[in-house]
CSV table of C-alpha atoms in Angstrom, one decimal:
chain,number,residue,atom,x,y,z
B,1233,MET,CA,-12.1,-23.6,-92.2
B,1234,ARG,CA,-12.7,-21.2,-89.3
B,1235,ASP,CA,-14.2,-23.4,-86.0
B,1236,GLN,CA,-17.3,-22.0,-85.3
B,1237,SER,CA,-17.7,-23.9,-82.7
B,1238,SER,CA,-15.2,-21.6,-80.6
B,1239,THR,CA,-17.1,-17.8,-81.5
B,1240,GLN,CA,-19.8,-20.3,-79.4
B,1241,PRO,CA,-20.2,-19.1,-75.6
B,1242,GLN,CA,-19.4,-21.1,-72.6
B,1243,TYR,CA,-22.2,-22.8,-71.4
B,1244,GLN,CA,-23.0,-21.4,-67.5
B,1245,ARG,CA,-23.2,-23.0,-64.5
B,1246,VAL,CA,-26.4,-22.6,-62.6
B,1247,HIS,CA,-26.2,-22.1,-58.7
B,1248,ARG,CA,-25.1,-25.6,-56.4
B,1249,LEU,CA,-27.8,-26.1,-54.7
B,1250,THR,CA,-29.7,-27.0,-58.2
B,1251,PRO,CA,-29.3,-30.7,-57.8
B,1252,LEU,CA,-30.7,-30.8,-54.4
B,1253,LEU,CA,-33.6,-28.6,-55.0
B,1254,ARG,CA,-34.6,-30.5,-57.0
B,1255,LEU,CA,-34.8,-33.7,-55.0
B,1256,TRP,CA,-35.8,-31.5,-52.1
B,1257,SER,CA,-39.3,-33.1,-51.1
B,1258,ILE,CA,-37.2,-36.6,-51.3
B,1259,ILE,CA,-34.0,-34.9,-48.7
B,1260,LEU,CA,-36.4,-33.7,-46.3
B,1261,ALA,CA,-38.4,-36.5,-46.2
B,1262,LEU,CA,-34.9,-38.8,-45.3
B,1263,ILE,CA,-33.8,-36.7,-43.0
B,1264,ALA,CA,-37.7,-36.0,-41.2
B,1265,ALA,CA,-37.2,-39.2,-40.6
B,1266,PHE,CA,-34.1,-39.9,-39.3
B,1267,ALA,CA,-34.5,-37.1,-37.0
B,1268,LEU,CA,-37.3,-39.5,-35.1
B,1269,ASN,CA,-35.9,-42.2,-35.5
B,1270,VAL,CA,-32.5,-40.8,-33.7
B,1271,ASN,CA,-34.6,-38.5,-31.6
B,1272,MET,CA,-36.6,-41.2,-29.3
B,1273,ALA,CA,-33.2,-42.7,-29.5
B,1274,ALA,CA,-30.7,-40.2,-28.2
B,1275,LEU,CA,-33.4,-39.2,-25.3
B,1276,ARG,CA,-33.7,-42.7,-24.3
B,1277,ASP,CA,-29.5,-43.4,-24.4
B,1278,ILE,CA,-29.4,-39.7,-22.6
B,1279,PHE,CA,-30.8,-40.5,-20.1
B,1280,ALA,CA,-29.4,-44.0,-19.2
B,1281,PHE,CA,-26.3,-41.7,-19.5
B,1282,ILE,CA,-27.6,-39.0,-17.0
B,1283,THR,CA,-29.4,-42.4,-14.9
B,1284,GLY,CA,-25.3,-44.0,-14.8
B,1285,GLU,CA,-27.1,-46.8,-16.7
B,1286,HIS,CA,-24.7,-46.9,-19.1
B,1287,ARG,CA,-22.2,-44.7,-19.2
B,1288,GLY,CA,-20.5,-42.9,-21.5
B,1289,GLU,CA,-21.5,-46.6,-23.7
B,1290,ALA,CA,-24.2,-44.4,-23.5
B,1291,LEU,CA,-23.8,-42.2,-26.5
B,1292,ARG,CA,-21.9,-44.6,-28.4
B,1293,ASP,CA,-25.5,-45.8,-31.2
B,1294,THR,CA,-26.0,-42.0,-31.4
B,1295,ALA,CA,-22.9,-41.1,-32.4
B,1296,LEU,CA,-22.2,-43.9,-34.6
B,1297,ALA,CA,-26.1,-43.3,-36.4
B,1298,LEU,CA,-25.4,-39.2,-37.1
B,1299,ALA,CA,-21.6,-40.4,-37.8
B,1300,GLY,CA,-23.3,-42.4,-41.1
B,1301,PHE,CA,-26.1,-39.4,-41.8
B,1302,ILE,CA,-23.1,-37.3,-41.9
B,1303,ALA,CA,-21.9,-39.4,-44.2
B,1304,VAL,CA,-24.7,-40.4,-46.3
B,1305,CYS,CA,-24.7,-36.1,-46.3
B,1306,ALA,CA,-21.6,-35.7,-47.8
B,1307,VAL,CA,-21.9,-38.8,-50.7
B,1308,VAL,CA,-25.1,-37.4,-51.8
B,1309,TRP,CA,-23.1,-33.4,-51.9
B,1310,LEU,CA,-20.7,-34.9,-54.1
B,1311,VAL,CA,-22.9,-37.4,-57.0
B,1312,SER,CA,-25.0,-33.8,-57.1
B,1313,GLY,CA,-21.5,-31.8,-58.2
B,1314,LEU,CA,-21.1,-34.9,-60.4
B,1315,TRP,CA,-24.6,-33.3,-62.1
B,1316,TRP,CA,-24.3,-30.0,-61.2
B,1317,ARG,CA,-20.6,-30.2,-63.4
B,1318,ARG,CA,-22.6,-31.4,-66.4
B,1319,MET,CA,-25.6,-28.9,-65.8
B,1320,GLY,CA,-25.8,-24.9,-67.8
B,1321,TYR,CA,-27.6,-22.9,-70.0
B,1322,ARG,CA,-26.0,-20.3,-73.2
B,1323,LEU,CA,-27.3,-17.5,-74.9
B,1324,GLY,CA,-26.8,-18.1,-78.2
B,1325,ALA,CA,-27.2,-15.7,-81.0
B,1326,GLU,CA,-30.6,-16.8,-82.1
B,1327,GLU,CA,-31.2,-19.7,-79.6
B,1328,LEU,CA,-31.4,-20.3,-76.0
B,1329,SER,CA,-29.0,-24.3,-74.8
B,1330,LEU,CA,-29.6,-26.3,-72.0
B,1331,ARG,CA,-27.5,-28.9,-71.3
B,1332,ARG,CA,-27.9,-31.2,-68.8
B,1333,GLY,CA,-27.1,-35.2,-67.7
B,1334,LEU,CA,-24.2,-37.3,-66.3
B,1335,LEU,CA,-25.0,-40.4,-67.4
B,1336,SER,CA,-26.8,-38.9,-70.2
B,1337,VAL,CA,-26.8,-35.8,-71.7
B,1338,GLN,CA,-29.8,-34.0,-73.0
B,1339,LEU,CA,-30.1,-30.8,-75.3
B,1340,ARG,CA,-32.6,-28.7,-75.5
B,1341,THR,CA,-33.0,-25.2,-77.5
B,1342,ALA,CA,-35.0,-22.0,-77.7
B,1343,ARG,CA,-35.5,-20.1,-80.6
B,1344,TYR,CA,-35.9,-16.5,-79.9
B,1345,ASP,CA,-38.3,-16.3,-82.3
B,1346,ARG,CA,-40.5,-18.6,-81.5
B,1347,THR,CA,-40.1,-17.4,-77.2
B,1348,GLN,CA,-43.9,-16.6,-75.8
B,1349,ALA,CA,-43.3,-15.5,-72.8
B,1350,VAL,CA,-40.2,-15.9,-70.1
B,1351,ASP,CA,-41.1,-16.1,-66.0
B,1352,VAL,CA,-39.1,-15.8,-63.1
B,1353,VAL,CA,-40.6,-18.4,-60.8
B,1354,GLU,CA,-39.2,-18.4,-56.7
B,1355,PRO,CA,-40.3,-22.0,-56.1
B,1356,VAL,CA,-40.7,-21.7,-51.6
B,1357,ILE,CA,-37.8,-23.8,-51.2
B,1358,ALA,CA,-36.0,-21.7,-53.3
B,1359,ARG,CA,-36.5,-18.0,-51.6
B,1360,LEU,CA,-35.4,-19.9,-48.4
B,1361,PHE,CA,-32.3,-19.5,-50.3
B,1362,ARG,CA,-33.0,-16.0,-51.5
B,1363,LEU,CA,-32.8,-18.4,-55.9
B,1364,ALA,CA,-34.7,-18.6,-58.9
B,1365,ALA,CA,-36.2,-20.0,-62.3
B,1366,VAL,CA,-36.2,-18.1,-65.9
B,1367,ARG,CA,-39.2,-20.2,-67.2
B,1368,VAL,CA,-39.1,-19.9,-71.3
B,1369,GLU,CA,-42.0,-20.8,-73.0
B,1370,THR,CA,-41.7,-21.3,-76.9
B,1371,ALA,CA,-44.2,-22.4,-79.7
B,1372,GLY,CA,-45.7,-25.9,-79.4
B,1373,GLY,CA,-46.8,-28.5,-77.1
B,1374,GLN,CA,-47.3,-29.2,-73.2
B,1375,SER,CA,-43.1,-29.9,-73.7
B,1376,SER,CA,-42.6,-26.7,-74.9
B,1377,ALA,CA,-40.8,-25.2,-71.8
B,1378,ILE,CA,-37.1,-24.7,-70.7
B,1379,GLU,CA,-36.5,-24.5,-67.1
B,1380,ILE,CA,-33.4,-22.5,-66.2
B,1381,ALA,CA,-32.9,-23.6,-62.3
B,1382,TYR,CA,-31.9,-21.9,-60.1
B,1383,LEU,CA,-29.8,-19.3,-60.0
B,1384,LYS,CA,-29.4,-15.9,-57.4
B,1385,LYS,CA,-33.3,-14.0,-58.0
B,1386,SER,CA,-31.1,-11.2,-59.3
B,1387,ASP,CA,-29.3,-13.2,-62.2
B,1388,ALA,CA,-32.2,-14.6,-63.1
B,1389,GLU,CA,-33.5,-11.4,-63.4
B,1390,ALA,CA,-31.2,-10.3,-65.2
B,1391,LEU,CA,-31.4,-12.9,-67.2
B,1392,ARG,CA,-34.9,-12.7,-68.1
B,1393,ASP,CA,-34.9,-9.5,-70.0
B,1394,ASP,CA,-31.3,-10.6,-71.8
B,1395,ILE,CA,-33.7,-13.2,-73.2
B,1396,LEU,CA,-36.9,-10.8,-73.6
B,1397,ALA,CA,-34.1,-7.5,-75.3
B,1398,ARG,CA,-33.3,-10.8,-77.9
B,1399,VAL,CA,-36.2,-11.8,-78.3
B,1400,HIS,CA,-37.4,-8.1,-79.4
B,1401,GLY,CA,-33.8,-7.6,-80.8
B,1402,ALA,CA,-33.4,-4.5,-79.1
B,1403,PRO,CA,-30.1,-3.7,-77.3
B,1404,ILE,CA,-29.2,-5.3,-74.6
B,1405,SER,CA,-28.2,-2.8,-71.8
B,1406,HIS,CA,-27.2,-3.1,-67.9
B,1407,THR,CA,-26.0,0.4,-67.5
B,1408,GLU,CA,-29.8,1.6,-67.5
B,1409,THR,CA,-32.6,1.1,-65.7
B,1410,PRO,CA,-36.0,2.3,-67.7
B,1411,ALA,CA,-38.9,4.0,-66.5
B,1412,GLU,CA,-41.6,1.5,-65.5
B,1413,GLU,CA,-44.8,2.1,-67.1
B,1414,PRO,CA,-47.5,3.3,-63.7
B,1415,ALA,CA,-49.6,-0.7,-62.7
B,1416,LEU,CA,-52.6,-1.4,-64.7
B,1417,VAL,CA,-53.5,-3.4,-61.5
B,1418,PRO,CA,-51.5,-1.7,-58.3
B,1419,GLU,CA,-51.0,-4.9,-55.8
B,1420,ILE,CA,-54.8,-6.5,-54.8
B,1421,PRO,CA,-54.5,-6.3,-50.9
B,1422,ILE,CA,-54.3,-9.3,-49.4
B,1423,ALA,CA,-57.9,-9.1,-47.9
B,1424,ARG,CA,-59.5,-8.9,-51.0
B,1425,SER,CA,-58.5,-12.4,-51.9
B,1426,LEU,CA,-59.2,-14.0,-48.6
B,1427,ILE,CA,-62.4,-12.7,-49.2
B,1428,ALA,CA,-62.3,-13.3,-53.0
B,1429,ALA,CA,-61.2,-16.7,-52.5
B,1430,ALA,CA,-63.7,-17.0,-49.6
B,1431,LEU,CA,-66.4,-16.0,-51.6
B,1432,ARG,CA,-65.8,-18.8,-54.4
B,1433,THR,CA,-68.1,-21.5,-55.1
B,1434,SER,CA,-65.3,-23.9,-55.1
B,1435,THR,CA,-64.5,-22.8,-52.0
B,1436,LEU,CA,-67.8,-23.0,-50.0
B,1437,PHE,CA,-68.5,-26.3,-50.7
B,1438,LEU,CA,-65.1,-27.3,-49.6
B,1439,VAL,CA,-66.8,-25.7,-46.5
B,1440,GLY,CA,-69.8,-27.5,-46.7
B,1441,PHE,CA,-68.3,-30.6,-47.2
B,1442,LEU,CA,-65.4,-30.8,-44.8
B,1443,ILE,CA,-68.3,-29.7,-42.3
B,1444,LEU,CA,-70.5,-32.9,-43.1
B,1445,VAL,CA,-68.4,-35.0,-43.0
B,1446,VAL,CA,-67.6,-33.9,-39.4
B,1447,VAL,CA,-70.8,-34.2,-38.9
B,1448,THR,CA,-71.1,-36.9,-40.0
B,1449,ARG,CA,-68.6,-38.8,-39.4
B,1450,LEU,CA,-67.4,-40.0,-43.2
B,1451,PRO,CA,-64.8,-43.2,-43.9
B,1452,LEU,CA,-61.9,-40.9,-44.6
B,1453,SER,CA,-61.5,-43.6,-47.5
B,1454,THR,CA,-65.1,-41.4,-49.2
B,1455,ALA,CA,-63.7,-38.3,-48.2
B,1456,LEU,CA,-59.9,-38.0,-49.3
B,1457,PRO,CA,-61.0,-38.5,-53.2
B,1458,ILE,CA,-63.4,-35.3,-53.4
B,1459,LEU,CA,-60.5,-33.1,-51.2
B,1460,VAL,CA,-58.2,-33.8,-53.3
B,1461,GLY,CA,-60.3,-32.9,-55.6
B,1462,ALA,CA,-61.5,-29.7,-53.7
B,1463,ILE,CA,-58.4,-28.1,-52.7
B,1464,PRO,CA,-56.0,-27.9,-55.1
B,1465,ASN,CA,-58.9,-25.4,-57.2
B,1466,ALA,CA,-59.5,-23.3,-53.5
B,1467,TRP,CA,-55.6,-23.1,-53.4
B,1468,ASN,CA,-55.2,-21.6,-56.8
B,1469,VAL,CA,-57.8,-18.8,-55.9
B,1470,LEU,CA,-55.8,-17.2,-53.8
B,1471,ASP,CA,-52.1,-18.4,-54.6
B,1472,SER,CA,-52.8,-16.7,-57.8
B,1473,SER,CA,-54.1,-13.0,-56.2
B,1474,TRP,CA,-51.7,-13.2,-53.4
B,1475,ARG,CA,-49.9,-9.2,-53.8
B,1476,TYR,CA,-50.3,-10.2,-57.6
B,1477,THR,CA,-49.4,-7.2,-59.6
B,1478,ALA,CA,-49.7,-6.1,-63.2
B,1479,ARG,CA,-47.8,-3.4,-66.1
B,1480,THR,CA,-46.6,-2.9,-69.3
B,1481,ASP,CA,-43.5,-2.6,-70.5
B,1482,GLY,CA,-43.1,-2.2,-74.5
B,1483,GLU,CA,-45.3,-5.1,-75.7
B,1484,VAL,CA,-45.0,-7.7,-72.7
B,1485,LEU,CA,-47.7,-7.8,-70.3
B,1486,ASN,CA,-45.8,-8.4,-66.5
B,1487,ILE,CA,-47.9,-9.7,-63.5
B,1488,THR,CA,-45.9,-10.6,-60.2
B,1489,TYR,CA,-48.5,-12.8,-57.5
B,1490,GLY,CA,-47.9,-15.8,-55.8
B,1491,LEU,CA,-48.1,-16.6,-51.9
B,1492,ALA,CA,-45.9,-19.9,-51.6
B,1493,ASP,CA,-44.6,-19.7,-55.4
B,1494,ARG,CA,-43.6,-16.3,-55.5
B,1495,ARG,CA,-43.5,-15.6,-60.3
B,1496,ARG,CA,-42.9,-13.1,-62.6
B,1497,GLN,CA,-44.9,-13.8,-65.2
B,1498,SER,CA,-44.3,-12.2,-68.8
B,1499,ILE,CA,-47.2,-12.1,-71.7
B,1500,ARG,CA,-46.2,-10.8,-75.1
B,1501,LEU,CA,-50.1,-9.3,-76.3
B,1502,ASP,CA,-49.5,-9.4,-79.4
B,1503,ARG,CA,-50.2,-13.0,-78.8
B,1504,ILE,CA,-53.2,-13.6,-76.6
B,1505,HIS,CA,-56.4,-14.5,-79.2
B,1506,ALA,CA,-59.3,-14.2,-75.9
B,1507,VAL,CA,-59.8,-11.9,-73.2
B,1508,GLN,CA,-62.9,-12.8,-70.9
B,1509,ILE,CA,-64.4,-10.4,-68.3
B,1510,THR,CA,-66.3,-12.8,-65.1
B,1511,GLN,CA,-68.4,-11.5,-62.1
B,1512,PRO,CA,-69.5,-14.0,-59.6
B,1513,PHE,CA,-72.0,-14.1,-58.1
B,1514,LEU,CA,-71.0,-13.7,-54.8
B,1515,TRP,CA,-68.6,-11.2,-55.8
B,1516,ARG,CA,-71.5,-8.6,-57.0
B,1517,PRO,CA,-72.0,-7.1,-53.5
B,1518,LEU,CA,-68.5,-5.8,-53.4
B,1519,GLY,CA,-68.2,-5.4,-57.6
B,1520,TRP,CA,-65.2,-7.8,-58.5
B,1521,TYR,CA,-64.2,-8.9,-61.6
B,1522,GLU,CA,-62.3,-12.4,-62.9
B,1523,VAL,CA,-60.1,-11.1,-66.1
B,1524,ARG,CA,-58.2,-14.6,-68.1
B,1525,VAL,CA,-56.8,-14.9,-71.5
B,1526,SER,CA,-56.4,-17.7,-74.4
B,1527,VAL,CA,-52.6,-16.3,-75.0
B,1528,ALA,CA,-51.9,-18.5,-79.2
B,1529,GLY,CA,-48.1,-21.0,-78.2
B,1530,TYR,CA,-48.7,-21.0,-74.5
B,1531,GLY,CA,-53.1,-21.1,-73.2
B,1532,ALA,CA,-52.4,-24.7,-74.8
B,1533,SER,CA,-50.3,-25.2,-71.8
B,1534,ALA,CA,-51.3,-23.2,-69.0
B,1535,SER,CA,-53.4,-25.4,-67.7
B,1536,GLY,CA,-50.4,-26.2,-64.9
B,1537,LYS,CA,-49.5,-24.5,-62.1
B,1538,ALA,CA,-45.9,-25.2,-63.6
B,1539,SER,CA,-46.6,-22.7,-66.6
B,1540,GLY,CA,-48.2,-20.0,-65.4
B,1541,SER,CA,-51.4,-18.3,-64.9
B,1542,THR,CA,-53.3,-17.0,-67.7
B,1543,ARG,CA,-56.0,-15.0,-64.9
B,1544,ILE,CA,-54.2,-11.3,-66.1
B,1545,LEU,CA,-56.6,-10.2,-63.0
B,1546,PRO,CA,-57.8,-12.3,-59.9
B,1547,VAL,CA,-59.5,-9.7,-58.4
B,1548,GLY,CA,-60.0,-5.8,-59.5
B,1549,THR,CA,-62.8,-3.3,-59.6
B,1550,LEU,CA,-64.6,-2.9,-62.8
B,1551,ALA,CA,-62.3,-0.2,-63.8
B,1552,GLN,CA,-59.3,-2.5,-64.1
B,1553,ALA,CA,-61.5,-5.5,-65.6
B,1554,ARG,CA,-62.3,-3.0,-68.5
B,1555,GLN,CA,-58.5,-2.1,-69.3
B,1556,PHE,CA,-58.4,-5.8,-70.6
B,1557,LEU,CA,-61.5,-5.2,-72.1
B,1558,PRO,CA,-60.4,-4.0,-76.3
B,1559,ALA,CA,-63.7,-2.6,-77.2
B,1560,ASP,CA,-67.4,-2.8,-76.4
B,1561,ALA,CA,-70.5,-1.8,-78.0
B,1562,ALA,CA,-74.1,-2.5,-77.6
B,1563,PRO,CA,-75.6,-5.4,-78.8
B,1564,THR,CA,-76.1,-6.4,-83.0
B,1565,TYR,CA,-77.6,-9.3,-81.9
B,1566,ALA,CA,-79.7,-11.3,-79.1
B,1567,SER,CA,-81.4,-14.0,-78.7
B,1568,PRO,CA,-84.8,-14.1,-78.8
B,1569,ALA,CA,-88.1,-14.0,-76.5
B,1570,ARG,CA,-88.8,-18.1,-76.8
B,1571,ALA,CA,-84.7,-19.0,-76.5
B,1572,LYS,CA,-86.5,-19.5,-72.3
B,1573,TRP,CA,-87.5,-22.6,-73.4
B,1574,VAL,CA,-83.6,-24.3,-73.5
B,1575,SER,CA,-82.1,-21.7,-71.6
B,1576,PRO,CA,-84.3,-20.1,-69.1
B,1577,LEU,CA,-81.9,-18.6,-66.6
B,1578,ASP,CA,-79.8,-16.3,-69.2
B,1579,TYR,CA,-81.8,-16.0,-72.1
B,1580,ARG,CA,-82.2,-12.4,-71.9
B,1581,GLN,CA,-78.9,-11.9,-71.3
B,1582,GLN,CA,-77.4,-13.9,-74.4
B,1583,THR,CA,-76.3,-11.3,-77.0
B,1584,VAL,CA,-73.7,-10.4,-79.6
B,1585,ALA,CA,-72.1,-6.8,-80.2
B,1586,LEU,CA,-69.6,-6.2,-83.3
B,1587,ILE,CA,-67.9,-3.4,-82.8
B,1588,GLY,CA,-65.1,-2.5,-86.5
B,1589,ASP,CA,-63.1,-5.1,-86.5
B,1590,TYR,CA,-64.5,-7.3,-82.6
B,1591,VAL,CA,-66.6,-9.6,-81.8
B,1592,ILE,CA,-67.8,-9.2,-78.1
B,1593,VAL,CA,-70.0,-11.9,-76.3
B,1594,ARG,CA,-72.5,-11.6,-73.2
B,1595,ASN,CA,-74.0,-14.6,-71.9
B,1596,GLY,CA,-74.7,-15.6,-67.7
B,1597,ARG,CA,-77.2,-14.4,-65.4
B,1598,LEU,CA,-75.4,-16.2,-61.7
B,1599,ASN,CA,-71.9,-15.4,-62.8
B,1600,ARG,CA,-71.4,-12.4,-65.8
B,1601,ARG,CA,-69.2,-12.7,-69.0
B,1602,VAL,CA,-68.2,-10.5,-71.5
B,1603,LYS,CA,-66.0,-12.0,-73.5
B,1604,ALA,CA,-63.7,-9.9,-76.4
B,1605,ILE,CA,-61.8,-11.9,-80.1
B,1606,HIS,CA,-60.5,-9.2,-83.4
B,1607,ALA,CA,-62.9,-11.3,-85.6
B,1608,SER,CA,-58.6,-12.5,-87.6
B,1609,HIS,CA,-57.9,-14.4,-84.3
B,1610,ILE,CA,-61.2,-17.4,-84.6
B,1611,GLN,CA,-60.1,-20.0,-86.3
B,1612,GLU,CA,-63.0,-21.6,-87.4
B,1613,LEU,CA,-66.2,-21.2,-87.8
B,1614,THR,CA,-69.5,-23.6,-87.0
B,1615,TYR,CA,-73.2,-22.9,-87.1
B,1616,ARG,CA,-75.7,-25.6,-85.4
B,1617,ARG,CA,-79.0,-26.9,-84.4
B,1618,GLY,CA,-80.0,-29.2,-82.4
B,1619,PRO,CA,-83.4,-30.7,-82.4
B,1620,ILE,CA,-85.1,-28.6,-79.9
B,1621,SER,CA,-83.2,-25.4,-81.3
B,1622,GLN,CA,-84.8,-26.7,-84.4
B,1623,ALA,CA,-88.3,-26.5,-83.1
B,1624,LEU,CA,-87.9,-23.7,-82.1
B,1625,GLY,CA,-86.7,-21.8,-85.0
B,1626,LEU,CA,-82.9,-20.7,-82.9
B,1627,ALA,CA,-79.2,-21.5,-84.3
B,1628,THR,CA,-75.6,-21.2,-81.9
B,1629,VAL,CA,-72.8,-20.2,-84.3
B,1630,ASP,CA,-70.0,-21.4,-82.2
B,1631,LEU,CA,-66.2,-19.5,-82.5
B,1632,ASP,CA,-63.4,-22.0,-82.7
B,1633,LEU,CA,-60.5,-20.6,-81.1
B,1634,VAL,CA,-57.3,-21.1,-79.9
B,1635,GLN,CA,-56.9,-23.4,-76.9
B,1636,GLY,CA,-57.3,-22.2,-73.3
B,1637,PRO,CA,-59.8,-20.6,-71.1
B,1638,VAL,CA,-62.2,-18.1,-72.8
B,1639,ARG,CA,-65.2,-20.2,-74.9
B,1640,MET,CA,-66.9,-18.0,-77.5
B,1641,ALA,CA,-70.3,-18.5,-78.7
B,1642,ALA,CA,-73.5,-16.4,-80.0
B,1643,ARG,CA,-76.1,-18.9,-78.6
B,1644,ASN,CA,-79.9,-19.5,-79.6
B,1645,LEU,CA,-80.5,-16.9,-82.3
B,1646,THR,CA,-82.8,-16.2,-84.6
B,1647,LEU,CA,-82.2,-18.1,-88.0
B,1648,ALA,CA,-82.3,-15.0,-89.4
B,1649,ASP,CA,-80.0,-13.1,-87.3
B,1650,ALA,CA,-78.0,-16.6,-87.3
B,1651,THR,CA,-77.4,-16.4,-90.6
B,1652,ALA,CA,-75.8,-13.1,-90.8
B,1653,LEU,CA,-73.9,-13.2,-88.6
B,1654,LEU,CA,-72.3,-15.9,-89.4
B,1655,ALA,CA,-72.5,-14.3,-93.2
B,1656,ARG,CA,-70.1,-11.5,-91.3
B,1657,LEU,CA,-67.9,-13.5,-89.9
B,1658,ARG,CA,-66.3,-14.9,-92.8
B,1659,SER,CA,-66.1,-12.0,-94.6
B,1660,ARG,CA,-63.0,-11.5,-91.8
B,1661,GLN,CA,-59.7,-10.8,-93.3
B,1662,LEU,CA,-57.5,-13.4,-92.2
B,1663,PRO,CA,-53.9,-12.7,-90.6
B,1664,GLY,CA,-51.5,-12.9,-93.6
B,1665,LEU,CA,-54.4,-12.5,-96.5
B,1666,LYS,CA,-56.3,-9.6,-97.9
B,1667,PRO,CA,-59.6,-9.4,-97.7
B,1668,PRO,CA,-62.3,-11.2,-99.7
B,1669,ARG,CA,-63.4,-8.2,-102.6
């Protein structure tokens, strides 16, 4: 029989700096510690040498320390080379393979037909060397992503295009550069990103808390846990909107963003299940909106920074936000006046609209939200009545969706409206099934 392994393409190596870049934080800490200690000793020895206190022997300890540091760097480079030679990736006919490991070999694969997104990620340390990683998201749990790191940026872009071509079954060609579609969202101005981040509630809370710490001299042990929780949230808003652009390429939405870690992220349009447009209260005078999505097989793991962002418009105009809204219509059902006893702030804004196969839910008085989903993407329906709702003759219909940032519910409807809505949504056509008679 013919050896099929001989027909497989060879594993391609990643960049030689990859092992070191993966350990860059540890290496940087060691260099900083060495530089601090040696510099203090060197300054004392140089002063002694100039004053003739110890003559030429004064620099001996510094020279030995420097030689020892160079020797350690050489050993690290040689050991990392052994690790590097065992790392590689391969594009097969049906799947992508990634191999790594020196003592314990690990082989991971991702089928093209299960791939949800292919992103190019440029961490801040890799950008210094003009390197990037290719991250492939597949349908699965939080450990379903494969990251090929690191490659030259041009090679990473080419590899991303190759993988996407195989995912969509298109011929691979590097000789022709297709014309890009007009941008859905041109690059967001930096000033807008800064102002939008400053006007978020989390940022204002952080500033107010810092002022409180300074004024009251709050102990660091008390302030530190709150700061650790608040700073990443405020940073994420700024990072996800920094030089953000969005455009479509066939059936793929490409977004580019990032301040420290630059990212080119792709999301398959057919995997976007639900869309949410939000206008924070402090953004109203400026007319700015935010758009987030829930993506099947991707949104479940997108809560972490490594898996990319579900915020497909960090801060934009109403016209830009409406490009991502599949439909809109006047309300079909709305909360009655007696709903003010369970939802006093926004009972007038709680509405549900049915237009074609889409469900549009509105709610929120301070932070206004519009959410939309195709009825076939609703996973389950839940009819819910609490003690107070039973006394007021109200009911809520929860729409269970794929895991992600968008959550939908038709809140505080009359019993007749909730029953009618539930009946209409139960008759929806599910994927792969014939409509009920």
